[in-house]
C-alpha cells in the first residue's frame, strides 16, 4: 500500500503513459497534478492505441477513479473532446473523473497570446505545443486567471473575460460575448466532473486508498529545475505533485523516474548528447520518435547520465524505469554521457545557464551493442549479456535501482527486475 509519483526523468515522452498503465492495477486512483493537454501519453493495450492528453492514463482501467488536480491548466474544449473521444471508444468517465474546481482555465486568448509570443521570439522561440499552456500559467501567477469554479458564476465569468481580453489587447480576434457563451455552456455541461480534488484525494487516503500521481513532461522541462527558458510553465518534478494536488509530502511514499535508454527532446533548447547525424535518424526511425500530441519529429541522442543523475537528485528518485530498450537493438556501439566538459574543465553539477549547457562537450563511455532482438523480452535473464550490462551500467552511473525495463510499447512487453524497492510497494511479480 503506497502512494507513488511517476515523473519524467528527461525532456518528456519517456513512456510515462505505458508505465502508469502498467502500475494502475495496483492503485485506487490515478491523478494528474500539472501541465495540461500539452502532454501526450500513449498506452497500447492488446494492440489498441490510446493517447491521453489531459485525463489520467488510469481512465483506461474501468474500475479506477481519476483526478485532475488544481495544478493542471484545463482547456474546457480539450477536456470535452477527450471525454467524448473516450466515450466513443467505450470508456466512460462518468462518476469516476474528478476535476479540481481550483484548476485554472486555458481560454481562446491564451492560444492567441502564445502564438504572438512565439512569433515575436523568432529564432529564439521555445517551440511550444501551441496549447496556450504558458499564458494560462502566467495569468494564474499574475492573479488574473479564471478557474474551473468561476464557470458556474456567470457575472464573474463575463466580467473577468472582458477584463482579460482588454488587458491582452486581443479584442479584435476574440469576441467576449461569444467566449462567455461558449465557456459558460461548456462549464455547465462539464460541471458533473467538477469537485474539490484535494478533499477527494485526502479523504480517500484517510480510508486507506492509494494514489498514483501521473507526472507530465519531464524534469528538464520543469519551470524551476529545467533548461530555462526552454521549459514548460509548470512544476513537472515530484514537488509539483503536492502543490498540484493538495496532498502533503508526508503522505507520499516514493518517486519513480521514467527514462528512455537514450534521450529525446521536442522543441528548442540545448541538448548536449543530441545526434545530428545518421545515428540520430536511426534512433528516430527505430523508436518512431514523433510527438504524440503535435506529431513533430523528436530530436534524438545518447543516454545522458548527467541529466538523469540530476533528475535523481531533484526528485529524490526511489527507483528508475528504463523504456525503449528494444530501440537500440541494432546498434553496433552505444554511447553514454558520463560528464560535461566546459572550457576544458569537468563540471561538477548541472549548469543553470543554457549558454553554458549549449557549450558543454559530453564525455562518453562507449559500450558494445547487443545486436540481438530484445523487443518483447519479459525477463531480465533472457536479455543478451550486453543488454544486461548496459542496464547495470546505467543503474551504477545514475546511482538508482532500475526496477522495470520496457522492451516494447505494449503493456505485456515489460521486464520487472526482482527484489526492487518498487516491487516492495507494488506487487508486480518478477
Ligand atoms: P509519455 O509522454 O512519457 O507518456 O510518452 P509518449 O507516449 O509521448 O512517447 C512514448 C512512445 O514510446 C509511445 O509511442 C509509446 O507507445 C512508445 N513506447 C513506450 N515504451 C516503449 C518501449 O519500451 N519500446 C518501444 N519500442 N516503444 C515504447
Ligand atoms: P509529455 O507529458 C515532450 C515541450 C514543448 C516545448 C516546451 C514548452 O507527453 O511527456 P509548452 O507547450 O508546454 O509551453 O511547451 O515543452 N513539451 C513537451 N515535450 N513531452 C511533453 O509532454 C511535453 N509538453 C511540453 O515541446 O519544448
Ligand atoms: Mg508524450
Tab-separated table of C-alpha atoms in Angstrom, residues 165-325:
chain	number	residue	atom	x	y	z
A	165	UNK	CA	-9.439	40.377	-23.276
A	166	UNK	CA	-8.846	44.122	-22.712
A	167	UNK	CA	-5.542	43.574	-20.876
A	168	UNK	CA	-4.260	41.291	-23.612
A	169	UNK	CA	-5.490	43.550	-26.396
A	170	UNK	CA	-6.928	40.633	-28.324
A	171	UNK	CA	-10.393	42.223	-28.587
A	172	UNK	CA	-10.270	42.214	-32.385
A	173	UNK	CA	-9.770	38.461	-32.554
A	174	UNK	CA	-11.850	37.362	-29.553
A	175	UNK	CA	-15.416	38.436	-29.009
A	176	UNK	CA	-16.018	38.481	-25.216
A	177	UNK	CA	-19.732	37.696	-25.540
A	178	UNK	CA	-19.129	34.696	-27.760
A	179	UNK	CA	-16.342	33.421	-25.489
A	180	UNK	CA	-18.584	33.867	-22.453
A	181	UNK	CA	-21.425	31.932	-24.059
A	182	UNK	CA	-19.220	29.006	-25.090
A	183	UNK	CA	-17.261	28.859	-21.798
A	184	UNK	CA	-20.446	29.037	-19.750
A	185	UNK	CA	-22.150	26.331	-21.826
A	186	UNK	CA	-19.125	24.036	-21.580
A	187	UNK	CA	-18.842	24.726	-17.846
A	188	UNK	CA	-22.470	23.710	-17.354
A	189	UNK	CA	-22.050	20.545	-19.406
A	190	UNK	CA	-18.818	19.517	-17.671
A	191	UNK	CA	-19.914	20.508	-14.159
A	192	UNK	CA	-20.722	16.884	-13.255
A	193	UNK	CA	-16.953	16.290	-13.167
A	194	UNK	CA	-16.005	19.305	-11.039
A	195	UNK	CA	-15.026	18.582	-7.445
A	196	UNK	CA	-12.795	19.559	-4.567
A	197	UNK	CA	-9.943	17.264	-5.612
A	198	UNK	CA	-7.786	17.932	-2.529
A	199	UNK	CA	-10.734	16.805	-0.344
A	200	UNK	CA	-11.329	13.821	-2.627
A	201	UNK	CA	-7.721	12.615	-2.591
A	202	UNK	CA	-7.049	13.203	1.106
A	203	UNK	CA	-10.381	11.650	2.097
A	204	UNK	CA	-9.583	8.540	0.084
A	205	UNK	CA	-6.058	8.303	1.513
A	206	UNK	CA	-7.611	8.590	5.016
A	207	UNK	CA	-9.647	5.494	4.144
A	208	UNK	CA	-6.591	3.532	3.084
A	209	UNK	CA	-6.963	4.037	-0.669
A	210	UNK	CA	-3.862	4.593	-2.781
A	211	UNK	CA	-2.993	7.258	-5.332
A	212	UNK	CA	-0.643	7.086	-8.300
A	213	UNK	CA	0.424	10.602	-9.307
A	214	UNK	CA	0.969	10.825	-13.067
A	215	UNK	CA	3.511	13.493	-13.928
A	216	UNK	CA	3.516	15.116	-17.346
A	217	UNK	CA	6.508	16.490	-19.272
A	218	UNK	CA	9.832	15.807	-17.552
A	219	UNK	CA	12.353	17.132	-15.040
A	220	UNK	CA	14.392	19.034	-17.637
A	221	UNK	CA	11.198	20.806	-18.766
A	222	UNK	CA	10.302	21.891	-15.202
A	223	UNK	CA	9.943	25.676	-14.930
A	224	UNK	CA	12.306	25.826	-11.917
A	225	UNK	CA	14.735	22.977	-12.484
A	226	UNK	CA	14.730	22.553	-16.256
A	227	UNK	CA	16.697	24.168	-19.069
A	228	UNK	CA	15.032	27.566	-18.562
A	229	UNK	CA	13.664	29.314	-20.614
A	230	UNK	CA	13.296	26.241	-22.869
A	231	UNK	CA	10.875	24.618	-20.460
A	232	UNK	CA	7.166	24.271	-19.920
A	233	UNK	CA	5.415	26.600	-17.470
A	234	UNK	CA	4.645	24.124	-14.669
A	235	UNK	CA	6.299	22.119	-11.897
A	236	UNK	CA	6.940	18.853	-13.709
A	237	UNK	CA	9.126	17.465	-10.903
A	238	UNK	CA	7.976	15.411	-7.916
A	239	UNK	CA	7.444	18.508	-5.746
A	240	UNK	CA	4.689	19.571	-8.134
A	241	UNK	CA	2.609	16.563	-7.083
A	242	UNK	CA	1.990	18.135	-3.669
A	243	UNK	CA	1.219	21.712	-4.713
A	244	UNK	CA	-0.674	20.488	-7.757
A	245	UNK	CA	-2.983	18.118	-5.886
A	246	UNK	CA	-3.246	19.362	-2.307
A	247	UNK	CA	-1.748	16.144	-0.912
A	248	UNK	CA	1.065	16.798	1.573
A	249	UNK	CA	4.569	15.371	1.052
A	250	UNK	CA	4.476	13.086	4.071
A	251	UNK	CA	1.554	11.191	2.532
A	252	UNK	CA	3.634	10.169	-0.475
A	253	UNK	CA	5.895	7.137	-0.206
A	254	UNK	CA	8.126	7.221	-3.236
A	255	UNK	CA	9.020	8.637	-6.628
A	256	UNK	CA	9.560	6.548	-9.740
A	257	UNK	CA	11.512	8.189	-12.553
A	258	UNK	CA	10.995	7.164	-16.178
A	259	UNK	CA	13.847	7.461	-18.697
A	260	UNK	CA	14.424	6.153	-22.180
A	261	UNK	CA	17.501	4.017	-22.886
A	262	UNK	CA	18.586	7.066	-24.953
A	263	UNK	CA	17.359	10.678	-24.932
A	264	UNK	CA	14.799	12.681	-26.919
A	265	UNK	CA	13.616	16.256	-26.867
A	266	UNK	CA	10.837	18.080	-28.782
A	267	UNK	CA	11.023	21.817	-29.321
A	268	UNK	CA	14.011	24.109	-28.966
A	269	UNK	CA	16.731	24.333	-26.321
A	270	UNK	CA	20.120	22.817	-25.525
A	271	UNK	CA	20.546	19.041	-25.727
A	272	UNK	CA	24.195	18.041	-25.125
A	273	UNK	CA	24.024	14.441	-26.383
A	274	UNK	CA	21.927	15.202	-29.475
A	275	UNK	CA	22.875	13.210	-32.585
A	276	UNK	CA	22.512	15.319	-35.706
A	277	UNK	CA	23.730	12.546	-37.991
A	278	UNK	CA	22.536	9.231	-39.432
A	279	UNK	CA	22.588	7.645	-35.975
A	280	UNK	CA	20.077	10.192	-34.692
A	281	UNK	CA	17.890	9.426	-37.715
A	282	UNK	CA	18.180	5.720	-36.989
A	283	UNK	CA	17.023	6.145	-33.403
A	284	UNK	CA	14.124	8.333	-34.594
A	285	UNK	CA	13.149	5.698	-37.133
A	286	UNK	CA	13.542	2.702	-34.819
A	287	UNK	CA	11.808	4.449	-31.922
A	288	UNK	CA	9.135	6.133	-34.079
A	289	UNK	CA	10.095	9.337	-32.373
A	290	UNK	CA	7.325	11.677	-33.427
A	291	UNK	CA	5.317	13.687	-30.885
A	292	UNK	CA	2.151	12.042	-29.529
A	293	UNK	CA	0.487	15.476	-29.265
A	294	UNK	CA	1.866	17.526	-32.139
A	295	UNK	CA	3.376	14.893	-34.470
A	296	UNK	CA	6.657	16.851	-34.549
A	297	UNK	CA	9.844	14.795	-35.076
A	298	UNK	CA	11.685	14.380	-31.777
A	299	UNK	CA	15.365	15.222	-31.568
A	300	UNK	CA	17.328	12.091	-30.580
A	301	UNK	CA	20.627	11.430	-28.808
A	302	UNK	CA	22.516	9.163	-26.429
A	303	UNK	CA	21.549	8.491	-22.812
A	304	UNK	CA	22.810	11.325	-20.651
A	305	UNK	CA	23.704	10.140	-17.155
A	306	UNK	CA	24.373	13.757	-16.091
A	307	UNK	CA	20.744	14.623	-16.884
A	308	UNK	CA	19.250	11.543	-15.229
A	309	UNK	CA	21.505	11.898	-12.144
A	310	UNK	CA	20.305	15.487	-11.851
A	311	UNK	CA	16.714	14.183	-12.059
A	312	UNK	CA	17.536	11.614	-9.392
A	313	UNK	CA	18.618	14.430	-7.073
A	314	UNK	CA	15.785	16.878	-7.837
A	315	UNK	CA	13.080	14.214	-7.435
A	316	UNK	CA	14.907	12.033	-4.925
A	317	UNK	CA	14.048	9.094	-7.165
A	318	UNK	CA	13.378	5.875	-5.279
A	319	UNK	CA	13.510	3.830	-8.440
A	320	UNK	CA	14.104	4.192	-12.165
A	321	UNK	CA	12.302	2.638	-15.135
A	322	UNK	CA	14.176	2.334	-18.440
A	323	UNK	CA	11.960	2.280	-21.522
A	324	UNK	CA	12.545	1.651	-25.230
A	325	UNK	CA	15.455	-0.708	-24.704
